[in-house]
mmCIF file with all atom_site columns, C-alpha atoms in Angstrom:
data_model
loop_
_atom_site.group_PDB
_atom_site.id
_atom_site.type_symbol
_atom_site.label_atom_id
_atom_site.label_alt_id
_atom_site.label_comp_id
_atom_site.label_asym_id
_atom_site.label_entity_id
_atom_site.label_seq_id
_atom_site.pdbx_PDB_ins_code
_atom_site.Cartn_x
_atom_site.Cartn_y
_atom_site.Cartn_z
_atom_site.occupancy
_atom_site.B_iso_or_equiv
_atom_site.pdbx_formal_charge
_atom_site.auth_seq_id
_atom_site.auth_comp_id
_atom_site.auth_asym_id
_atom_site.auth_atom_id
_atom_site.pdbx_PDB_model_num
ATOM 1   C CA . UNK A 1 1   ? 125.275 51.963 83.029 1.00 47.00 ? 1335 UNK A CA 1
ATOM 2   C CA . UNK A 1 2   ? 122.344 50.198 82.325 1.00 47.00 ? 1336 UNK A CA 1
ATOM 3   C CA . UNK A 1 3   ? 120.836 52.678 79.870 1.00 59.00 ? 1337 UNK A CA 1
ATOM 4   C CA . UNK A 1 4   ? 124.656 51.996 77.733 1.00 65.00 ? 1338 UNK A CA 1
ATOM 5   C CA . UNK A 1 5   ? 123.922 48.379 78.064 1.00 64.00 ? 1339 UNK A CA 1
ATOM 6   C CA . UNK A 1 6   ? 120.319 48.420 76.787 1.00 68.00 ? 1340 UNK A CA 1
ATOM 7   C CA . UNK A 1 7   ? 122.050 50.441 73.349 1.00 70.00 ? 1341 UNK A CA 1
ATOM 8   C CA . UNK A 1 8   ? 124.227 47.943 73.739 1.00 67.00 ? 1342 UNK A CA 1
ATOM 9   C CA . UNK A 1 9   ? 121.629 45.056 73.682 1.00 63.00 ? 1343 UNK A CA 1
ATOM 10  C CA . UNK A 1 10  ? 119.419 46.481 70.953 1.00 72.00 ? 1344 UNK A CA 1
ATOM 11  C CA . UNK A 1 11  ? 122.419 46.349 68.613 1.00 69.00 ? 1345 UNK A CA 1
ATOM 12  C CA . UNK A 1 12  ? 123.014 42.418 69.438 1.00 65.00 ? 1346 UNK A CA 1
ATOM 13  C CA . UNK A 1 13  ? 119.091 42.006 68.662 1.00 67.00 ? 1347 UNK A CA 1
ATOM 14  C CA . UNK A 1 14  ? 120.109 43.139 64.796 1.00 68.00 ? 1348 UNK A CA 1
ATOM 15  C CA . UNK A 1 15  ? 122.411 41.326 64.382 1.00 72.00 ? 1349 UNK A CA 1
ATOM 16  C CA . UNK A 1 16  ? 125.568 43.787 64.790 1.00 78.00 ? 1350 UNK A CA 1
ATOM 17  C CA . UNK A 1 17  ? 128.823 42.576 67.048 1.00 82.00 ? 1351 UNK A CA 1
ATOM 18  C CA . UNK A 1 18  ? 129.232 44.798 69.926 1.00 84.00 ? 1352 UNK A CA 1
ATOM 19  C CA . UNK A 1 19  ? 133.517 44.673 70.523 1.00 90.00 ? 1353 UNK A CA 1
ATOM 20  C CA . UNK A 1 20  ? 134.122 47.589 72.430 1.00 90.00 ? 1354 UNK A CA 1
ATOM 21  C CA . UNK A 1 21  ? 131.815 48.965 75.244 1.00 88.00 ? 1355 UNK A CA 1
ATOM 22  C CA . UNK A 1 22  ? 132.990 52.442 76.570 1.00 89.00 ? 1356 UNK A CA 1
ATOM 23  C CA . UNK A 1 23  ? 131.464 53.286 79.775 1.00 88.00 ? 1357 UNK A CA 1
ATOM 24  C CA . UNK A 1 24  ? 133.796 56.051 80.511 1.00 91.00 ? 1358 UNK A CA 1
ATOM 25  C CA . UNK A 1 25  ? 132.194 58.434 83.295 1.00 90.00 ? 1359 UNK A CA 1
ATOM 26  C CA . UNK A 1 26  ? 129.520 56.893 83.943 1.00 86.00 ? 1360 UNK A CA 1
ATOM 27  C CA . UNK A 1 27  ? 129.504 55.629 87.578 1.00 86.00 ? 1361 UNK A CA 1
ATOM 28  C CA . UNK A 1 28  ? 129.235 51.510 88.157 1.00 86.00 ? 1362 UNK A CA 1
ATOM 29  C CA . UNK A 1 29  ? 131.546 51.244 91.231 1.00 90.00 ? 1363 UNK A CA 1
ATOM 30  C CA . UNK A 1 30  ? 132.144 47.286 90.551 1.00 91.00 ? 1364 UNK A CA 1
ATOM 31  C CA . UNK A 1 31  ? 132.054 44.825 87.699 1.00 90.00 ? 1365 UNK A CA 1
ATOM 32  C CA . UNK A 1 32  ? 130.510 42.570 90.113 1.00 86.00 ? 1366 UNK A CA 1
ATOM 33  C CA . UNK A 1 33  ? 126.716 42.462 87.822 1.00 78.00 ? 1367 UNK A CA 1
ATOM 34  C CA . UNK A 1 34  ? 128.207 43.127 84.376 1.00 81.00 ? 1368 UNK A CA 1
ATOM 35  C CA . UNK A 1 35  ? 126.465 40.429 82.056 1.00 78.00 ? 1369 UNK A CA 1
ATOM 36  C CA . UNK A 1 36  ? 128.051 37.881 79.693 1.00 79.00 ? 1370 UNK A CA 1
ATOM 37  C CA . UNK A 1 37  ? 125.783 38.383 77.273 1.00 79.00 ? 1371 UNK A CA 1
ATOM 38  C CA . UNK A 1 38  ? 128.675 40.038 75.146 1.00 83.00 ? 1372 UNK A CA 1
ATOM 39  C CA . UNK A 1 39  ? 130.302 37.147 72.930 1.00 88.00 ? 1373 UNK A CA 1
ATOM 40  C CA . UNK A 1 40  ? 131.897 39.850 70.897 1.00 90.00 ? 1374 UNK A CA 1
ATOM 41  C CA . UNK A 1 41  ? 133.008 42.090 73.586 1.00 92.00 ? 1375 UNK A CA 1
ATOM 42  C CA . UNK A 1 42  ? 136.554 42.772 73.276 1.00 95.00 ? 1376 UNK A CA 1
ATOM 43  C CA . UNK A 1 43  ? 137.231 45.761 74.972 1.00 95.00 ? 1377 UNK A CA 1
ATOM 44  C CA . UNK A 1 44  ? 136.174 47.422 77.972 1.00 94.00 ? 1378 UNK A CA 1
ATOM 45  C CA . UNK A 1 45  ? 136.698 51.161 79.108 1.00 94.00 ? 1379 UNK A CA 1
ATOM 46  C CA . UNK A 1 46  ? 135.546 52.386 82.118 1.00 94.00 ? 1380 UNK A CA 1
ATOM 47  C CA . UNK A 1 47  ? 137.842 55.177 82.871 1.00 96.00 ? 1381 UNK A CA 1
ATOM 48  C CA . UNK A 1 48  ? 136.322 57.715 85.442 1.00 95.00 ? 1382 UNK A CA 1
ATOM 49  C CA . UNK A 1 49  ? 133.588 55.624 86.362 1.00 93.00 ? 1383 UNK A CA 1
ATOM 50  C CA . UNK A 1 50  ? 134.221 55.306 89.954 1.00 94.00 ? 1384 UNK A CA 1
ATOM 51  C CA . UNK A 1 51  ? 135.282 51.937 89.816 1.00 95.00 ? 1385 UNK A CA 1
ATOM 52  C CA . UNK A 1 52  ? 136.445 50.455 93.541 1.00 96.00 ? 1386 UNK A CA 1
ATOM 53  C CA . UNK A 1 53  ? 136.296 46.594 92.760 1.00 96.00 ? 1387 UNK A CA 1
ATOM 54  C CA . UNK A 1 54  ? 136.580 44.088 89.943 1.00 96.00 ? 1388 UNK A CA 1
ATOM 55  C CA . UNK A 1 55  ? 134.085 41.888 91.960 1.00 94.00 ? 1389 UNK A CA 1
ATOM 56  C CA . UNK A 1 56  ? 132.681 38.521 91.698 1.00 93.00 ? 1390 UNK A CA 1
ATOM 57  C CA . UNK A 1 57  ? 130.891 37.270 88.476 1.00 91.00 ? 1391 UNK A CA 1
ATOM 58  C CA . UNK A 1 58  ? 131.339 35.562 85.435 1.00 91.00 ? 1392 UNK A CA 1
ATOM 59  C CA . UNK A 1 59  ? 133.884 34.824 83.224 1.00 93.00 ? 1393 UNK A CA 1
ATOM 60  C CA . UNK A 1 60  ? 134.207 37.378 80.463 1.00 93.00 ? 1394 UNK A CA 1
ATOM 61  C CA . UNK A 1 61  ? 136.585 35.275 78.181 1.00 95.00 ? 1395 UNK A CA 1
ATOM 62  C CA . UNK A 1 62  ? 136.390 37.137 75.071 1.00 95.00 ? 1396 UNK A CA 1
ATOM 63  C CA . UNK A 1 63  ? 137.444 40.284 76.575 1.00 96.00 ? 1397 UNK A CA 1
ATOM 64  C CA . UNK A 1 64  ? 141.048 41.111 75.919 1.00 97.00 ? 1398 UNK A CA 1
ATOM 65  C CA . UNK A 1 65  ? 141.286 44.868 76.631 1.00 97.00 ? 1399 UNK A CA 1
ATOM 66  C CA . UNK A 1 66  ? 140.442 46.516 79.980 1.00 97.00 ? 1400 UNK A CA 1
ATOM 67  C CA . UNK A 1 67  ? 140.349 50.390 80.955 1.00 97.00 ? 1401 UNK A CA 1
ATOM 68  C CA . UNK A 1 68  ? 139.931 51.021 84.545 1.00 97.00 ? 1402 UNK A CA 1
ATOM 69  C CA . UNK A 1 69  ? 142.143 54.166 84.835 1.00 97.00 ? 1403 UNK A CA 1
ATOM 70  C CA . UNK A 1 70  ? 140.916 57.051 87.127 1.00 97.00 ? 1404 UNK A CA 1
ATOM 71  C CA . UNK A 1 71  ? 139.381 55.207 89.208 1.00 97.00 ? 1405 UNK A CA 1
ATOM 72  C CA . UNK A 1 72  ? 139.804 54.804 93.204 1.00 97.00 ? 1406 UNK A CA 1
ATOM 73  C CA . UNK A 1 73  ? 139.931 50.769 92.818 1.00 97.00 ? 1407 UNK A CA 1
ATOM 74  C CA . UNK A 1 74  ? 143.359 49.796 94.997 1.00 96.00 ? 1408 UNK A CA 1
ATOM 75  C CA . UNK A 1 75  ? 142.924 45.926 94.327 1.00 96.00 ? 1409 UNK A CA 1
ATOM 76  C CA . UNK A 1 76  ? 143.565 43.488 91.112 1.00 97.00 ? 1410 UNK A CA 1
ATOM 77  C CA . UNK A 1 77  ? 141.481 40.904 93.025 1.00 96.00 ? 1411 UNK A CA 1
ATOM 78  C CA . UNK A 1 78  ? 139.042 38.951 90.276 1.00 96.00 ? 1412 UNK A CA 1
ATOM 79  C CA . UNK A 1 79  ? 141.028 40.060 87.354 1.00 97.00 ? 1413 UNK A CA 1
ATOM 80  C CA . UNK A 1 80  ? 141.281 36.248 86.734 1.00 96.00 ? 1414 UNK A CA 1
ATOM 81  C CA . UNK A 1 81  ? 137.509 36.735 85.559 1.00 96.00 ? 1415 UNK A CA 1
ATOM 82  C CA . UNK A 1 82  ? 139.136 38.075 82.645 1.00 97.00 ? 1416 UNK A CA 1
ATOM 83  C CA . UNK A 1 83  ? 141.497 34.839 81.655 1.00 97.00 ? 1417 UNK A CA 1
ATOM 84  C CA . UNK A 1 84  ? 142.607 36.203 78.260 1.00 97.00 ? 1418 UNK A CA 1
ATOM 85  C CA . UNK A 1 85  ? 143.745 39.528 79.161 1.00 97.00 ? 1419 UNK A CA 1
ATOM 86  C CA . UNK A 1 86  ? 146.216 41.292 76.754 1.00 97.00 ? 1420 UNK A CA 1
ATOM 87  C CA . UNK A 1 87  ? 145.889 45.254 77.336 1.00 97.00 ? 1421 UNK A CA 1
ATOM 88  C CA . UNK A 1 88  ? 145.437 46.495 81.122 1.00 98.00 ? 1422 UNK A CA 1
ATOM 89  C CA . UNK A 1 89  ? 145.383 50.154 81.574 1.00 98.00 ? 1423 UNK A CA 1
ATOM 90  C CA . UNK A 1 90  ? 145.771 51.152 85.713 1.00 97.00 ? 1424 UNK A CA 1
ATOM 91  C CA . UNK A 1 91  ? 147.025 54.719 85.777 1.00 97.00 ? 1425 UNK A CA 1
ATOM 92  C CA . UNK A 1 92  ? 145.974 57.155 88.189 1.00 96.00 ? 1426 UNK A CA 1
ATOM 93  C CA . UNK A 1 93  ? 144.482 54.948 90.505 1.00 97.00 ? 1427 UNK A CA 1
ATOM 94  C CA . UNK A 1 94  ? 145.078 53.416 93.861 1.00 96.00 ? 1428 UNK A CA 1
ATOM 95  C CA . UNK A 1 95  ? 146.597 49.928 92.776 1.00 95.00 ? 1429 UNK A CA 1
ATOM 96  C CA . UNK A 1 96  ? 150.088 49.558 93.998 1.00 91.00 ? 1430 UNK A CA 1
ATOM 97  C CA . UNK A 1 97  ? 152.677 46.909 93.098 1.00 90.00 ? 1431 UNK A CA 1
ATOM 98  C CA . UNK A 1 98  ? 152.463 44.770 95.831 1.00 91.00 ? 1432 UNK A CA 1
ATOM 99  C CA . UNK A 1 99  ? 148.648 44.140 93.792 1.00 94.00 ? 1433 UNK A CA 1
ATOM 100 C CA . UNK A 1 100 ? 150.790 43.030 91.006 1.00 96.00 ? 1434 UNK A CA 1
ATOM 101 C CA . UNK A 1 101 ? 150.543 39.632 92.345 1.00 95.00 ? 1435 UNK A CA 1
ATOM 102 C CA . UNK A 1 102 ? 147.275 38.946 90.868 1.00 96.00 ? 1436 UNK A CA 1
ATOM 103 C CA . UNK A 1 103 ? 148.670 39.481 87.399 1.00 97.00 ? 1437 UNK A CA 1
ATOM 104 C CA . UNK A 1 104 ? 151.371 36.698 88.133 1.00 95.00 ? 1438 UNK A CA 1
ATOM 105 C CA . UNK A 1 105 ? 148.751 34.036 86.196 1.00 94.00 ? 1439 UNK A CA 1
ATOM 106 C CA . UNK A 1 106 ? 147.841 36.395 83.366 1.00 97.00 ? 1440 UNK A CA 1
ATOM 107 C CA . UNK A 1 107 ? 150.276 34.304 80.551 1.00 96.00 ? 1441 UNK A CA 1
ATOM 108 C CA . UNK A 1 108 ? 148.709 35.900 77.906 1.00 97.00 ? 1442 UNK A CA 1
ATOM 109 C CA . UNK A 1 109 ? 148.836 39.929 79.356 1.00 97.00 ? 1443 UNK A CA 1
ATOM 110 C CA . UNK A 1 110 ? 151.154 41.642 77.177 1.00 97.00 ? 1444 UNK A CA 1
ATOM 111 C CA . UNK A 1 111 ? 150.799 45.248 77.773 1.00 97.00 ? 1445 UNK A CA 1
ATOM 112 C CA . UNK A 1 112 ? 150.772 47.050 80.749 1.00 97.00 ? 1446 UNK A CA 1
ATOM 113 C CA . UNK A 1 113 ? 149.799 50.471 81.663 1.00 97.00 ? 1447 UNK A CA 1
ATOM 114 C CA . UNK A 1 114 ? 150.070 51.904 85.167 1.00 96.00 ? 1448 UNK A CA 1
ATOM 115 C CA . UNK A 1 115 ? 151.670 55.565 86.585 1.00 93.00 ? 1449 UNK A CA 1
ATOM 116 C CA . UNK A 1 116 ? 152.890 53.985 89.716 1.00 91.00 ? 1450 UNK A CA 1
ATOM 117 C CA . UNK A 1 117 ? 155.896 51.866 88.225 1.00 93.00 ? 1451 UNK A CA 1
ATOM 118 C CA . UNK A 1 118 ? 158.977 53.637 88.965 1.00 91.00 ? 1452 UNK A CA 1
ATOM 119 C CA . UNK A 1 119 ? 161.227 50.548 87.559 1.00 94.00 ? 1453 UNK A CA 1
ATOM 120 C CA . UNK A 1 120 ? 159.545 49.390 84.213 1.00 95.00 ? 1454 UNK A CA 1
ATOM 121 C CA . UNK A 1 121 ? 162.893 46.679 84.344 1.00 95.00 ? 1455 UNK A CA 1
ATOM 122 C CA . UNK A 1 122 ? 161.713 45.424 87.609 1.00 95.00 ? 1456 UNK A CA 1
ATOM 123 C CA . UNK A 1 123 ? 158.328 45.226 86.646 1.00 96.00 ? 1457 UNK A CA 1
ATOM 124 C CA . UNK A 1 124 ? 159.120 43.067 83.521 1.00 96.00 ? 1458 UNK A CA 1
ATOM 125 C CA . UNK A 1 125 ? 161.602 40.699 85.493 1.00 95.00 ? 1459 UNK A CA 1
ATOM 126 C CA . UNK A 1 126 ? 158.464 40.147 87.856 1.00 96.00 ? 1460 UNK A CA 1
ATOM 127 C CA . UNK A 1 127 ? 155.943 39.439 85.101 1.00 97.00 ? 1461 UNK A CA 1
ATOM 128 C CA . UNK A 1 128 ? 157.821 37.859 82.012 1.00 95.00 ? 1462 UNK A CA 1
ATOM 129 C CA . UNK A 1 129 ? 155.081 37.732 79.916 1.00 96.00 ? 1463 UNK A CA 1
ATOM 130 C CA . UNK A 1 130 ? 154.876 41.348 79.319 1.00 97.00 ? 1464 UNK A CA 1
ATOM 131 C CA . UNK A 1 131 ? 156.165 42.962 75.936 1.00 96.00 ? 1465 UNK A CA 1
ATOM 132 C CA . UNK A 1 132 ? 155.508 46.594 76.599 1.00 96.00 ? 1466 UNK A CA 1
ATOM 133 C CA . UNK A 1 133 ? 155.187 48.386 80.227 1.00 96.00 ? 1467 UNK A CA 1
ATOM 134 C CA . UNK A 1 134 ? 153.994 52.328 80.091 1.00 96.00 ? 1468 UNK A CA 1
ATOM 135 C CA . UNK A 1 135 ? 155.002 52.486 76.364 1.00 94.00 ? 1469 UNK A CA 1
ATOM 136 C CA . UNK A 1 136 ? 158.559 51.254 76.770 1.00 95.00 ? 1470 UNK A CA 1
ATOM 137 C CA . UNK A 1 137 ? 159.415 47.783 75.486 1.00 94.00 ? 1471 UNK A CA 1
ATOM 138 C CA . UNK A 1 138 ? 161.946 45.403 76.514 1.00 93.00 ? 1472 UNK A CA 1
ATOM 139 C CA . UNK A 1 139 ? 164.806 47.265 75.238 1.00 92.00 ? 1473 UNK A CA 1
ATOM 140 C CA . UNK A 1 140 ? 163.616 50.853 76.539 1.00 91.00 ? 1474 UNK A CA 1
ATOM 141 C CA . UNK A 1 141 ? 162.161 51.847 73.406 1.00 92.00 ? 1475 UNK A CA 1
ATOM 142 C CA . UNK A 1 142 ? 158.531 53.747 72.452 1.00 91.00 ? 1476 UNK A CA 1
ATOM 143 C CA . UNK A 1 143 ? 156.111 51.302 71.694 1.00 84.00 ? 1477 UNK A CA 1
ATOM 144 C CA . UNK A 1 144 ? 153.087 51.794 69.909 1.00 67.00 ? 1478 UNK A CA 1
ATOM 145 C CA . UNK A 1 145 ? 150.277 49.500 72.230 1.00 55.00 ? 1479 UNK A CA 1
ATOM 146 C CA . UNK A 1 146 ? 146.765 51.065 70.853 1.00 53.00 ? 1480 UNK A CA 1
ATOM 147 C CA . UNK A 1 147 ? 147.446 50.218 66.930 1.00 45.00 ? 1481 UNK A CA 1
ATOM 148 C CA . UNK A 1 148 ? 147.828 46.386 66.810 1.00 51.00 ? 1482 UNK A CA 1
ATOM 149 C CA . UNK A 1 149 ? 148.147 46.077 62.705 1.00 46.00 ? 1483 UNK A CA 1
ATOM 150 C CA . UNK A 1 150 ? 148.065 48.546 59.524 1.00 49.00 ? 1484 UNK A CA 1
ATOM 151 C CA . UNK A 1 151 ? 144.222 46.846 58.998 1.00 53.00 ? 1485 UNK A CA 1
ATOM 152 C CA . UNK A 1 152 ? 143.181 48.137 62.475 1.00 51.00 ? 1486 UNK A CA 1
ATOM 153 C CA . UNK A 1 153 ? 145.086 51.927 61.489 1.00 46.00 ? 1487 UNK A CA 1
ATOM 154 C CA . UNK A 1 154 ? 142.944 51.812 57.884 1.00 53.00 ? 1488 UNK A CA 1
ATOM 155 C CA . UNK A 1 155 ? 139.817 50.746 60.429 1.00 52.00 ? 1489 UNK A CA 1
ATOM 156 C CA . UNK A 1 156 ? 140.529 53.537 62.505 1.00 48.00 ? 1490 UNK A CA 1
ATOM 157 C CA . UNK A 1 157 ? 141.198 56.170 60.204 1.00 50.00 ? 1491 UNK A CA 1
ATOM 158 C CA . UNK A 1 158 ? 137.954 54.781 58.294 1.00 56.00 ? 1492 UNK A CA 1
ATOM 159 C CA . UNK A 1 159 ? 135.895 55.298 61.751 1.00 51.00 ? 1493 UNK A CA 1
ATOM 160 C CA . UNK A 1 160 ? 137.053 58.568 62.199 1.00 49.00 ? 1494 UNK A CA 1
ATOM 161 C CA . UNK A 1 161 ? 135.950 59.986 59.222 1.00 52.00 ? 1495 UNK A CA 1
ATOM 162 C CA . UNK A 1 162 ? 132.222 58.378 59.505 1.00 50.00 ? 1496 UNK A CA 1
ATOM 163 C CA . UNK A 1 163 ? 132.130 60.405 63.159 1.00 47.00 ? 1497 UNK A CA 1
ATOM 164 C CA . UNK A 1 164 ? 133.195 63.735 61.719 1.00 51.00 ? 1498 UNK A CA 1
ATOM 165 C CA . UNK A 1 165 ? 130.218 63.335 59.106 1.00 53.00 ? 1499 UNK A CA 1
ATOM 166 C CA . UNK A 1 166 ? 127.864 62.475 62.018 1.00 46.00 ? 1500 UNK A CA 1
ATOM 167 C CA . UNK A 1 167 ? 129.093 65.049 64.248 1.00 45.00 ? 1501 UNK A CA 1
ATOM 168 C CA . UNK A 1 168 ? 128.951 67.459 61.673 1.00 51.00 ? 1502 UNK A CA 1
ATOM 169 C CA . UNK A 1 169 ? 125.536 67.025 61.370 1.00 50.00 ? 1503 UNK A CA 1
ATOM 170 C CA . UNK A 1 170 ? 124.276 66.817 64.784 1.00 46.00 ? 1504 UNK A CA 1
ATOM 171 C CA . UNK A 1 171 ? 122.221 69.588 66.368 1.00 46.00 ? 1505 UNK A CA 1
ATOM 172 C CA . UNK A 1 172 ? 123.842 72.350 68.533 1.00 45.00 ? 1506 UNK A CA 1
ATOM 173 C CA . UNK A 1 173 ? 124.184 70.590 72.196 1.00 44.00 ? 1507 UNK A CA 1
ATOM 174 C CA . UNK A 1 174 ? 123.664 67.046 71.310 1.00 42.00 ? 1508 UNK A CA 1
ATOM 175 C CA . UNK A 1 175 ? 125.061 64.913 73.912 1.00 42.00 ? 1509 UNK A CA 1
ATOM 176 C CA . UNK A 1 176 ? 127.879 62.483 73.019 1.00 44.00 ? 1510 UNK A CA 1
ATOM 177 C CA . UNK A 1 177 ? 126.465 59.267 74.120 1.00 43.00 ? 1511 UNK A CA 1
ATOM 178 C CA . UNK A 1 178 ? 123.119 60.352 71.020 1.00 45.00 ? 1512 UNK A CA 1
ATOM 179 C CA . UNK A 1 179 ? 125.906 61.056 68.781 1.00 40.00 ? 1513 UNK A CA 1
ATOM 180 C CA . UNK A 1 180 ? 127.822 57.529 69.530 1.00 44.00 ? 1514 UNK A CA 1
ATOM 181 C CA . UNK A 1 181 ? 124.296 55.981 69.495 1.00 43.00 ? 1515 UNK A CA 1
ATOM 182 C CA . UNK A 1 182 ? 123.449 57.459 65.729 1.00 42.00 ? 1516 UNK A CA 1
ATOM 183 C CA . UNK A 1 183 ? 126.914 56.474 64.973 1.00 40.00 ? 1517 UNK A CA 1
ATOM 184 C CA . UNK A 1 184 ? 126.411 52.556 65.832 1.00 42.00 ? 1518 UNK A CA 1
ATOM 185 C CA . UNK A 1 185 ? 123.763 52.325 64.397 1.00 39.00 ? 1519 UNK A CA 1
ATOM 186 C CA . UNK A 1 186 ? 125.218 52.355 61.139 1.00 37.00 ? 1520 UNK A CA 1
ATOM 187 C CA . UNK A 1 187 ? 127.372 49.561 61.652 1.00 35.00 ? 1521 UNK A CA 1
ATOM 188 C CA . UNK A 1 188 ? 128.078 46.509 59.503 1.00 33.00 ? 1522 UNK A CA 1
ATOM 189 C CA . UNK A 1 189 ? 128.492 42.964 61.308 1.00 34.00 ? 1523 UNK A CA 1
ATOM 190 C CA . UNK A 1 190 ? 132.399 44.581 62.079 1.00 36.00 ? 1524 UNK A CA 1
ATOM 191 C CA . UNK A 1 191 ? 131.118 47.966 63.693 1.00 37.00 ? 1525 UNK A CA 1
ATOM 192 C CA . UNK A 1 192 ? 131.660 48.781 67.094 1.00 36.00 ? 1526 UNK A CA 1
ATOM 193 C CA . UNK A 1 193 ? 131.729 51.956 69.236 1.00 35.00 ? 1527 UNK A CA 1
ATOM 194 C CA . UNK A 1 194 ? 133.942 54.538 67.457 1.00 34.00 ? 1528 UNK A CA 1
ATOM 195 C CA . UNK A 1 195 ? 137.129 54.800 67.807 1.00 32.00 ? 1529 UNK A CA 1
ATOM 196 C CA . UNK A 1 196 ? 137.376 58.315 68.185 1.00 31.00 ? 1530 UNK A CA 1
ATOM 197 C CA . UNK A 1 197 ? 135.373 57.895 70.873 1.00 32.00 ? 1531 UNK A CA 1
ATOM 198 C CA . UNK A 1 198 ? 137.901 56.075 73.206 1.00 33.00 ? 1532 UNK A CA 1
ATOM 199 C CA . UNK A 1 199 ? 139.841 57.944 75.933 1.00 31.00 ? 1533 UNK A CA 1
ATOM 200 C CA . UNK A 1 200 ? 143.894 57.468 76.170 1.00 27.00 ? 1534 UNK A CA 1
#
């Protein structure tokens, strides 16, 4: 984690707006010592990273998009440290419903994401400020939850085709996190992580 962070941190030193921070695999266990030190920071994924706690800490206000699937965390206690919630992705891991408590004083979570809901209905009659529960909206239908507006698709699609050059160039066995590194370091004030690099 820390080795991420310090890419991370090097980025905010020029100048360049870290909003997502993808720490997918890499073992932290608890949010307990992540830093604020992020004003950007919109998005966190941390899928596979052993996660077992939110923990204690600060506030992390600007973040609006949390990733903690695949993880053996089986508690939603502290997720008030993240008071502006609007994506939360809890598949595949121990957090039950009766944790869905927590998530009572989330007003502004609108998505939800978790393989354990049997009864989307129930689940939005529980927590009426959701809009979209394991893809499904209100009325039962598909809902698209990762692209938020045509200018985040163009972004996207934009992203993705800056990667392929990179990758395309990289040496034979390069590891993704030198790749992802090269990659941000290209960024304009709007750049973040790539997009291509987030798991779903």
């Amino acid at each position: 984690m820390q080795s991420i962070l310090e890419r991370a941190y090097s980025q905010i030193e020029k100048g360049i707006k870290i909003e997502q921070l993808f720490l997918d695999g890499v073992r932290i266990r608890t949010f307990s010592n992540f830093p604020n030190d992020f004003p950007d920071l919109k998005t966190i994924s941390a899928c596979g990273s052993n996660v077992r706690e939110l923990g204690e800490g600060f506030i992390l206000e600007s973040v609006v998009e949390l990733n903690i699937s695949d993880n053996p965390i089986n508690s939603l206690a502290n997720i008030n440290r993240f008071p502006n919630l609007r994506k939360l992705f809890i598949s595949n891991t121990n957090i039950e419903l009766s944790c869905f408590e927590e998530l009572k004083e989330m007003k502004k979570l609108r998505v939800l994401d978790c393989d354990s809901i049997e009864d989307v209905d129930e689940v939005f009659e529980y927590l009426d400020q959701l809009e979209i529960v394991n893809d499904l909206n209100r009325s039962g239908e598909s809902a698209d939850v990762y692209i938020d507006s045509d200018e985040d698709f163009d972004q996207m699609e934009e992203n993705n085709e800056d990667l392929e050059d990179i990758i395309d160039d990289a040496e034979v066995g390069m590891p993704l996190a030198n790749i992802a590194h090269e990659f941000v370091e290209g960024y304009d004030q709007n750049g973040g992580f790539p997009m291509k690099m987030q798991a779903r």
